[in-house]
Short mmCIF file of C-alpha atoms and ligand atoms in Angstrom, two decimals:
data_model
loop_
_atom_site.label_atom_id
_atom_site.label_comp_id
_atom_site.label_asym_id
_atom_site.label_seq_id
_atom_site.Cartn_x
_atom_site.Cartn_y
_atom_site.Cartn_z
CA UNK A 1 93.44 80.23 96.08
CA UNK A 2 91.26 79.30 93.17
CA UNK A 3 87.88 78.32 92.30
CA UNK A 4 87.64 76.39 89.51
CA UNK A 5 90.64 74.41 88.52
CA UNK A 6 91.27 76.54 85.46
CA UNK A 7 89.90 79.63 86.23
CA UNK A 8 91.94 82.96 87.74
CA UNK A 9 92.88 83.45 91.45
CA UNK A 10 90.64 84.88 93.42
CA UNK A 11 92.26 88.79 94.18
CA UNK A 12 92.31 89.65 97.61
CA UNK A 13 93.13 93.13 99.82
CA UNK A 14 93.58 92.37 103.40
CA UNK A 15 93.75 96.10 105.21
CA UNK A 16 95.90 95.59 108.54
CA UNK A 17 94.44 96.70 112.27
CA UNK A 18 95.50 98.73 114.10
CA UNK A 19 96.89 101.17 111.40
CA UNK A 20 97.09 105.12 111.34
CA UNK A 21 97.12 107.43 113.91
CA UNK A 22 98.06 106.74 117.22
CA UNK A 23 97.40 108.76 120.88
CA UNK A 24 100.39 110.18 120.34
CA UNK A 25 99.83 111.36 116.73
CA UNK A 26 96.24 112.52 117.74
CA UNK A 27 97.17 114.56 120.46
CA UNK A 28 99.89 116.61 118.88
CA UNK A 29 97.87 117.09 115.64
CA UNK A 30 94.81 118.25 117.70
CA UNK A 31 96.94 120.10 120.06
CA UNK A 32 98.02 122.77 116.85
CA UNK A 33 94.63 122.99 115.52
CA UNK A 34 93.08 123.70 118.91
CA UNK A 35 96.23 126.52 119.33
CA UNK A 36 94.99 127.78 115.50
CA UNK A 37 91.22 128.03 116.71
CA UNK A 38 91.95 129.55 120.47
CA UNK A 39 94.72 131.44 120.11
CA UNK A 40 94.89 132.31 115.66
CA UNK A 41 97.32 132.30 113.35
CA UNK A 42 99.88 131.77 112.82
CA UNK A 43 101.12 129.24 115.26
CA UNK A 44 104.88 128.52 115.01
CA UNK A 45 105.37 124.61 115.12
CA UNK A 46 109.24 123.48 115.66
CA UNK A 47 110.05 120.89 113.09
CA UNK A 48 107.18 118.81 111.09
CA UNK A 49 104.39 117.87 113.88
CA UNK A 50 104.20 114.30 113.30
CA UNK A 51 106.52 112.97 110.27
CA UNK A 52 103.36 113.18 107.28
CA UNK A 53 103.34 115.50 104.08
CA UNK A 54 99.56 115.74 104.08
CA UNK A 55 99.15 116.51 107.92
CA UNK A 56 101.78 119.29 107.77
CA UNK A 57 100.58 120.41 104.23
CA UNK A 58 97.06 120.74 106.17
CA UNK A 59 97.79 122.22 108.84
CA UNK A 60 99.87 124.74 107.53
CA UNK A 61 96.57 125.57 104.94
CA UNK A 62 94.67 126.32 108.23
CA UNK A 63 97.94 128.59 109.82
CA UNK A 64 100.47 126.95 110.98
CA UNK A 65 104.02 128.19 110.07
CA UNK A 66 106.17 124.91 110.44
CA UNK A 67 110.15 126.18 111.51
CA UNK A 68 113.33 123.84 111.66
CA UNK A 69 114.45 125.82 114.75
CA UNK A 70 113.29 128.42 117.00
CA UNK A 71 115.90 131.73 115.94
CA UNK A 72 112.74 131.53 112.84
CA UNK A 73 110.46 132.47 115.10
CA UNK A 74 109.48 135.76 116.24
CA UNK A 75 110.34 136.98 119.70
CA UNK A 76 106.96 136.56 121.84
CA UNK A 77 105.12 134.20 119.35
CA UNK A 78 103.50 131.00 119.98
CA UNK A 79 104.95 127.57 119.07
CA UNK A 80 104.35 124.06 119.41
CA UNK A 81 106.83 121.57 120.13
CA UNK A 82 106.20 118.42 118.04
CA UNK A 83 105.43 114.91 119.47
CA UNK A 84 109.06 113.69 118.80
CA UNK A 85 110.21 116.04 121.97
CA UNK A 86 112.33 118.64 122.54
CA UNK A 87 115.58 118.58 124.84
CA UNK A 88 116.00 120.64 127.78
CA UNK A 89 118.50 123.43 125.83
CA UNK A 90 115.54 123.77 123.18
CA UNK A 91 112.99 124.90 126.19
CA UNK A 92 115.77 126.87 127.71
CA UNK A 93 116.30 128.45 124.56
CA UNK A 94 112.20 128.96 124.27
CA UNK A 95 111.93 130.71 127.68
CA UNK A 96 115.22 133.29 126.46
CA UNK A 97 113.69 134.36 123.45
CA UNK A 98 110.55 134.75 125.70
CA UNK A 99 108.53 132.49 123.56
CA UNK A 100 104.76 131.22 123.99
CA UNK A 101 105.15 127.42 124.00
CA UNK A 102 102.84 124.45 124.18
CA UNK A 103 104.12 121.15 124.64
CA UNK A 104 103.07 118.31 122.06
CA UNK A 105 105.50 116.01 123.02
CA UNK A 106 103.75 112.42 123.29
CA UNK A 107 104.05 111.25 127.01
CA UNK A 108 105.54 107.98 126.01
CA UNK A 109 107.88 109.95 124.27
CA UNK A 110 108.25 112.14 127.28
CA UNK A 111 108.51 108.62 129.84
CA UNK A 112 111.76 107.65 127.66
CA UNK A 113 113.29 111.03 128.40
CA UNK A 114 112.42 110.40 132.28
CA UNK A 115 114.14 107.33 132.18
CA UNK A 116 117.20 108.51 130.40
CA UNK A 117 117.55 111.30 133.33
CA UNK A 118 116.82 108.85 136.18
CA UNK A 119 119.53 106.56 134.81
CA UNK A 120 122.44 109.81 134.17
CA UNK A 121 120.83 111.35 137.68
CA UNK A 122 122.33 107.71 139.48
CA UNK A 123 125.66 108.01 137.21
CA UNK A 124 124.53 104.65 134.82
CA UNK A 125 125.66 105.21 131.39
CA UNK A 126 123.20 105.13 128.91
CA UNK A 127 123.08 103.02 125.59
CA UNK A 128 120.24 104.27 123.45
CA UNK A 129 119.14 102.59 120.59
CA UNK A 130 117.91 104.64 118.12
CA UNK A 131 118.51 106.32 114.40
CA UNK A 132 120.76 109.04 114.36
CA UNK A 133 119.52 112.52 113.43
CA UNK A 134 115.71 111.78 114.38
CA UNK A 135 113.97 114.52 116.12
CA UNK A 136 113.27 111.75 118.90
CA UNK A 137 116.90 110.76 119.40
CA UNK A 138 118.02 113.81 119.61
CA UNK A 139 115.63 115.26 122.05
CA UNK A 140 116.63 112.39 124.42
CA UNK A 141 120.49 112.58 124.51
CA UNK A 142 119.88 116.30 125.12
CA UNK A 143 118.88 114.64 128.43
CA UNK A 144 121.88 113.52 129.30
CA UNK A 145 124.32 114.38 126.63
CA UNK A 146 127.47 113.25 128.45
CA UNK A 147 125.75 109.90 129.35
CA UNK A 148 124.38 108.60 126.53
CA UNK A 149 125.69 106.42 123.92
CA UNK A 150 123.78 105.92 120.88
CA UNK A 151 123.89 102.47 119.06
CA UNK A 152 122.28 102.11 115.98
CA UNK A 153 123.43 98.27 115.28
CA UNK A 154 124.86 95.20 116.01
CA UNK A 155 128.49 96.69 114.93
CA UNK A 156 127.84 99.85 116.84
CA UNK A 157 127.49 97.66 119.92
CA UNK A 158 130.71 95.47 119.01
CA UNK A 159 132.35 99.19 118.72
CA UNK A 160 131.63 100.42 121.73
CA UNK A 161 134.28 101.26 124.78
CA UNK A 162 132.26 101.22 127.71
CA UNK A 163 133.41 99.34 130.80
CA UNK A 164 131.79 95.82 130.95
CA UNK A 165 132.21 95.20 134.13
CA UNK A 166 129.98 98.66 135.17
CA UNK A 167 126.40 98.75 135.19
CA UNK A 168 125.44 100.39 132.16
CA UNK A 169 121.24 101.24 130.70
CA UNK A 170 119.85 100.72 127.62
CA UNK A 171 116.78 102.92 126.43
CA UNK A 172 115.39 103.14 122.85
CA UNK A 173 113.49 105.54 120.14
CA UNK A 174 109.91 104.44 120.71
CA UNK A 175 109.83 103.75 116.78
CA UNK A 176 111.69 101.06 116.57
CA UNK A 177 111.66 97.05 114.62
CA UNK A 178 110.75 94.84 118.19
CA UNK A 179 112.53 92.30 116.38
CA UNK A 180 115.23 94.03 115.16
CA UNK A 181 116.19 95.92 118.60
CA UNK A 182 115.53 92.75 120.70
CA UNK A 183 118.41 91.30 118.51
CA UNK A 184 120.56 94.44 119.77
CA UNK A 185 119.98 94.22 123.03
CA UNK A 186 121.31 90.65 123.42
CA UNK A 187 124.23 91.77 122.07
CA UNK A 188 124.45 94.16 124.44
CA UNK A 189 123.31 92.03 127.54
CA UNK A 190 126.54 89.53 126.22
CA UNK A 191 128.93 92.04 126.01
CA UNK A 192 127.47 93.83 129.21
CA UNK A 193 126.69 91.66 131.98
CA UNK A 194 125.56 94.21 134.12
CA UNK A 195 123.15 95.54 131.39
CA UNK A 196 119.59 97.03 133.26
CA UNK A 197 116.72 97.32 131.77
CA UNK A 198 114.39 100.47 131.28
CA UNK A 199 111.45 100.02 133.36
CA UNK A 200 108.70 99.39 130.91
CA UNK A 201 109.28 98.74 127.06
CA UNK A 202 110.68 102.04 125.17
CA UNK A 203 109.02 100.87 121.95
CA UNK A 204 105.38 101.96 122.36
CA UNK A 205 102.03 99.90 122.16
CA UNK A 206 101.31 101.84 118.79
CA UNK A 207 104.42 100.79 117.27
CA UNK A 208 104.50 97.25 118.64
CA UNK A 209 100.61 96.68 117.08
CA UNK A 210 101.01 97.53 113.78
CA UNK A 211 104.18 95.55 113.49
CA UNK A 212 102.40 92.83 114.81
CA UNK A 213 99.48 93.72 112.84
CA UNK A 214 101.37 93.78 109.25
CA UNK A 215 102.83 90.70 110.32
CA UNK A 216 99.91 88.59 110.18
CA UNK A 217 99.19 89.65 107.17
CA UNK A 218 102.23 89.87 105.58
CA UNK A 219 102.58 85.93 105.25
CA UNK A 220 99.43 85.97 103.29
CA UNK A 221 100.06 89.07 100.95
CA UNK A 222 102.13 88.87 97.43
CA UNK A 223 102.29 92.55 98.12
CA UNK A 224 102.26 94.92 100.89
CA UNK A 225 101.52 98.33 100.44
CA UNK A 226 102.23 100.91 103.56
CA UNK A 227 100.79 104.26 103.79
CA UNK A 228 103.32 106.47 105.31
CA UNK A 229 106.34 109.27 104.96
CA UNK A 230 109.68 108.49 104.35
CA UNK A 231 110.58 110.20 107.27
CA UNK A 232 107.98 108.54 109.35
CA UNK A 233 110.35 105.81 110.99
CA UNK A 234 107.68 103.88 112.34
CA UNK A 235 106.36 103.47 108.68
CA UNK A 236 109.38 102.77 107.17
CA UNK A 237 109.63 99.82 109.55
CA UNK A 238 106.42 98.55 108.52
CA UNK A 239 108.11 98.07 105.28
CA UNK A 240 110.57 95.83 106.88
CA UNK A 241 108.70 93.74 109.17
CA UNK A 242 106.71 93.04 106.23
CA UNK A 243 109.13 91.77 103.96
CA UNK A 244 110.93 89.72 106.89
CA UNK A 245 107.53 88.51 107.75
CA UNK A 246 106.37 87.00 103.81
CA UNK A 247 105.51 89.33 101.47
CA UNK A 248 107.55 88.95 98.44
CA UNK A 249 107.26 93.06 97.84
CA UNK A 250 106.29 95.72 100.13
CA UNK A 251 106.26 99.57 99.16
CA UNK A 252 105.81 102.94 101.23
CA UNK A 253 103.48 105.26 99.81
CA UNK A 254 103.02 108.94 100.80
CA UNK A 255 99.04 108.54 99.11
CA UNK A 256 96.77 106.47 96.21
CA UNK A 257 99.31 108.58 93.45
CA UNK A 258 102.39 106.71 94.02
CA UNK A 259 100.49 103.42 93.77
CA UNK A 260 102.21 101.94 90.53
CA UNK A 261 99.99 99.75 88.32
CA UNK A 262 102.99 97.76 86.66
CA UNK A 263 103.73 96.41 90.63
CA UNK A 264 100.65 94.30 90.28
CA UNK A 265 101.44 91.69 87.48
CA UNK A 266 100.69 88.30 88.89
CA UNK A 267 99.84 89.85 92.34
CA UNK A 268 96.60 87.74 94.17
CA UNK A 269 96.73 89.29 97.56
CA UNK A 270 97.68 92.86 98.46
CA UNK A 271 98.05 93.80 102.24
CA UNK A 272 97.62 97.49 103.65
CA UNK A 273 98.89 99.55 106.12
CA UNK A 274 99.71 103.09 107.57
CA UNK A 275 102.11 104.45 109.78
CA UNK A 276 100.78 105.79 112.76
CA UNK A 277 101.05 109.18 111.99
CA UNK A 278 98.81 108.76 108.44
CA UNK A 279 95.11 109.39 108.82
CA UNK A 280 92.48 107.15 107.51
CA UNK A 281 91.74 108.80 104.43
CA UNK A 282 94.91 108.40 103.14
CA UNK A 283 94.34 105.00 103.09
CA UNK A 284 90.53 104.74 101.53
CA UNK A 285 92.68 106.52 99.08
CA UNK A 286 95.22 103.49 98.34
CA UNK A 287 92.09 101.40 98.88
CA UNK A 288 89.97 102.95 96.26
CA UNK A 289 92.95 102.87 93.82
CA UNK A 290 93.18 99.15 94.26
CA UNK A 291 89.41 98.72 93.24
CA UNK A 292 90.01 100.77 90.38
CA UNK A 293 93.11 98.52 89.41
CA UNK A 294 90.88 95.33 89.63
CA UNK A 295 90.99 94.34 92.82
CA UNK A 296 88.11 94.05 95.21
CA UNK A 297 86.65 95.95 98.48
CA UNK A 298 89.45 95.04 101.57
CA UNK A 299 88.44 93.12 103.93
CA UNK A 300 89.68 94.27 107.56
CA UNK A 301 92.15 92.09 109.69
CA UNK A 302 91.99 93.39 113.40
CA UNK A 303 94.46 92.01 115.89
CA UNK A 304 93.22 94.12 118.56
CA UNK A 305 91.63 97.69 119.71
CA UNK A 306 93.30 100.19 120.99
CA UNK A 307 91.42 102.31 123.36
CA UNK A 308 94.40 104.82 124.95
CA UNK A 309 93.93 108.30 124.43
CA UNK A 310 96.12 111.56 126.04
CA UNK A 311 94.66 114.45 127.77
CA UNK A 312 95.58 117.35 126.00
CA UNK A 313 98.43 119.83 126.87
CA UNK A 314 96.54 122.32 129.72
CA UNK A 315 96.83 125.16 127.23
CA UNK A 316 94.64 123.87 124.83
CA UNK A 317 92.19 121.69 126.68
CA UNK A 318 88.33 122.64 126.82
CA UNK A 319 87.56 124.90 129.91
CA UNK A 320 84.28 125.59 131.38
CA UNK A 321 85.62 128.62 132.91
CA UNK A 322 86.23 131.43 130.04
CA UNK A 323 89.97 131.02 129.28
CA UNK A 324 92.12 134.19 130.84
CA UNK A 325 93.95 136.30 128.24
CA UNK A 326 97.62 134.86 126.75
CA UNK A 327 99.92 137.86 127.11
CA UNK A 328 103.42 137.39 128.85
CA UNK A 329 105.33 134.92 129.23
CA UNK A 330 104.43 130.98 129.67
CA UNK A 331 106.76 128.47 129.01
CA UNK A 332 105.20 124.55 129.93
CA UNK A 333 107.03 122.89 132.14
CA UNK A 334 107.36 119.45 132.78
FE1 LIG B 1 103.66 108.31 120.90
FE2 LIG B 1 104.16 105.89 119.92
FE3 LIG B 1 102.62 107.54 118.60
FE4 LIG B 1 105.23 108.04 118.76
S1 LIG B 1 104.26 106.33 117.72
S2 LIG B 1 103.57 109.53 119.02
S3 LIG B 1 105.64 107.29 120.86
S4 LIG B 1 102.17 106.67 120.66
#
């Protein structure tokens, strides 16, 4: 875009919407704080609450002891399970070491783990699509450990032994590229006639609008920049949808430091996202950077507005009646 024949291209910063934290996110991070201000420190929290530096870095400021497993925590403490989920032997092995728990695990999280034991419960074996060693995948084959198969490609599905001619389920992590698994399953519905469906889409609304948020953009954008962790997977995907969708360069940024100057040479438009686990002022922050690099104030794309929220886990929600005193033994259930 110019305006004079001659003259420089008019810089642009589209920011994409939705972006940043989802219910999901929200819950779980307010869920630890609100355990911090009822209950004090520390709070144990099993693995990193949602997958960002500067959440966990925060939180852990204000109290929070994060732990990879639950033999670091003391006998009778507190702890949170994160919003990736848990699997039934890591609450069994909560309620033997007679641990305080409170359960952060995002209900669309929790739906897919449902699903996975309704499916096992009628004898269907279970495909799930998903990235090995993620706190989500995990958590759901420990639903169903002897049913579930997980597929993490195209080749993994040409791999597999199953028996076509059975009915067999495929679930997914809720993190997931839309277009990316949508090309797995019809591989799997070829090779798998029988193949049934989970009964509403595994990859959640939060995931499916900022893909489809960053791809509007991305077709417009020399550059997209995404706020996120590397081990954020729904961030990371951003990434790709993004450069499948246009943009001829797309980085993932933990904050405004790892912005690089030398990427903008010859860069007009710049698009921005965040996972949704990155809160807003992470991104001012990469915003701010760009107007300091010469660009000017973004201008907001919104594709739509999210309005979901989650009520909190019962332990932490706001009472009317004074709360009764924590001693024992409580272990949520489900
Ligand atoms: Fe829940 Fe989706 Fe957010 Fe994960 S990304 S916490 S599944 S709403």
């Amino acid at each position: 875009m110019t305006d004079e024949p001659d003259s420089q291209p008019t810089r642009r910063v589209i920011v994409a919407s939705p972006r940043g934290y989802c219910a999901g996110v929200d819950r779980a991070v307010l869920t630890v704080k609100r355990a911090l201000a009822s209950f004090g420190a520390p709070v144990y929290v099993r693995k990193q609450i949602v997958h960002n530096e500067h959440v966990v870095a925060t939180l852990a400021e204000q109290g929070a002891i994060f732990v990879d497993e639950l033999a670091e925590v003391p006998q009778g403490a507190l702890v949170v399970f994160s919003a990736h989920g848990v699997s039934p032997e890591v609450r069994q092995d909560a309620a033997t070491r007679r641990l305080r728990t409170i359960d952060a695990t995002c209900p669309l999280v929790t739906k897919v783990h449902h699903e996975a034991a309704r499916f096992a419960a009628k004898g269907v074996p279970i495909v799930l699509i998903g990235h090995a060693g993620h706190e989500e995948v995990e958590g759901t084959t420990g639903e169903a450990p002897d049913d579930i198969t997980l597929v993490q490609s195209g080749e993994d599905v040409d791999a597999l032994t199953l028996d076509p001619e059975r009915p067999l389920a495929w679930l997914s992590q809720t993190t997931l590229s839309v277009d990316e698994t949508r090309g797995i399953v019809e591989k799997l519905r070829a090779r798998f006639p029988q193949l049934l469906d989970p009964p509403s889409d595994d990859i959640c609304y939060a995931t499916q609008n900022r893909q489809s948020a960053i791809k509007q953009i991305a077709a417009q954008s020399d550059l997209v920049i995404v706020v996120g962790s590397r081990n954020s997977s729904n961030s990371v995907r951003l990434v790709d949808v993004a450069l499948e969708n246009g943009a001829r360069a797309a980085h993932l940024v933990d904050d405004s430091g790892q912005v690089d100057p030398q990427w903008f040479d010859g860069v007009v438009s710049v698009g921005v996202t965040s996972g949704a686990s990155v809160p807003d002022v992470l991104v001012d922050g990469v915003l701010a950077r760009l107007e300091e690099l010469g660009f000017p104030p973004a201008v907001e794309d919104r594709l739509v507005d999210e309005t979901l929220s989650f009520a909190l886990p019962p332990q932490v929600r706001e009472r009317r009646q004074p709360r009764p005193p924590v001693t024992g033994h409580w272990v949520t259930g489900r």
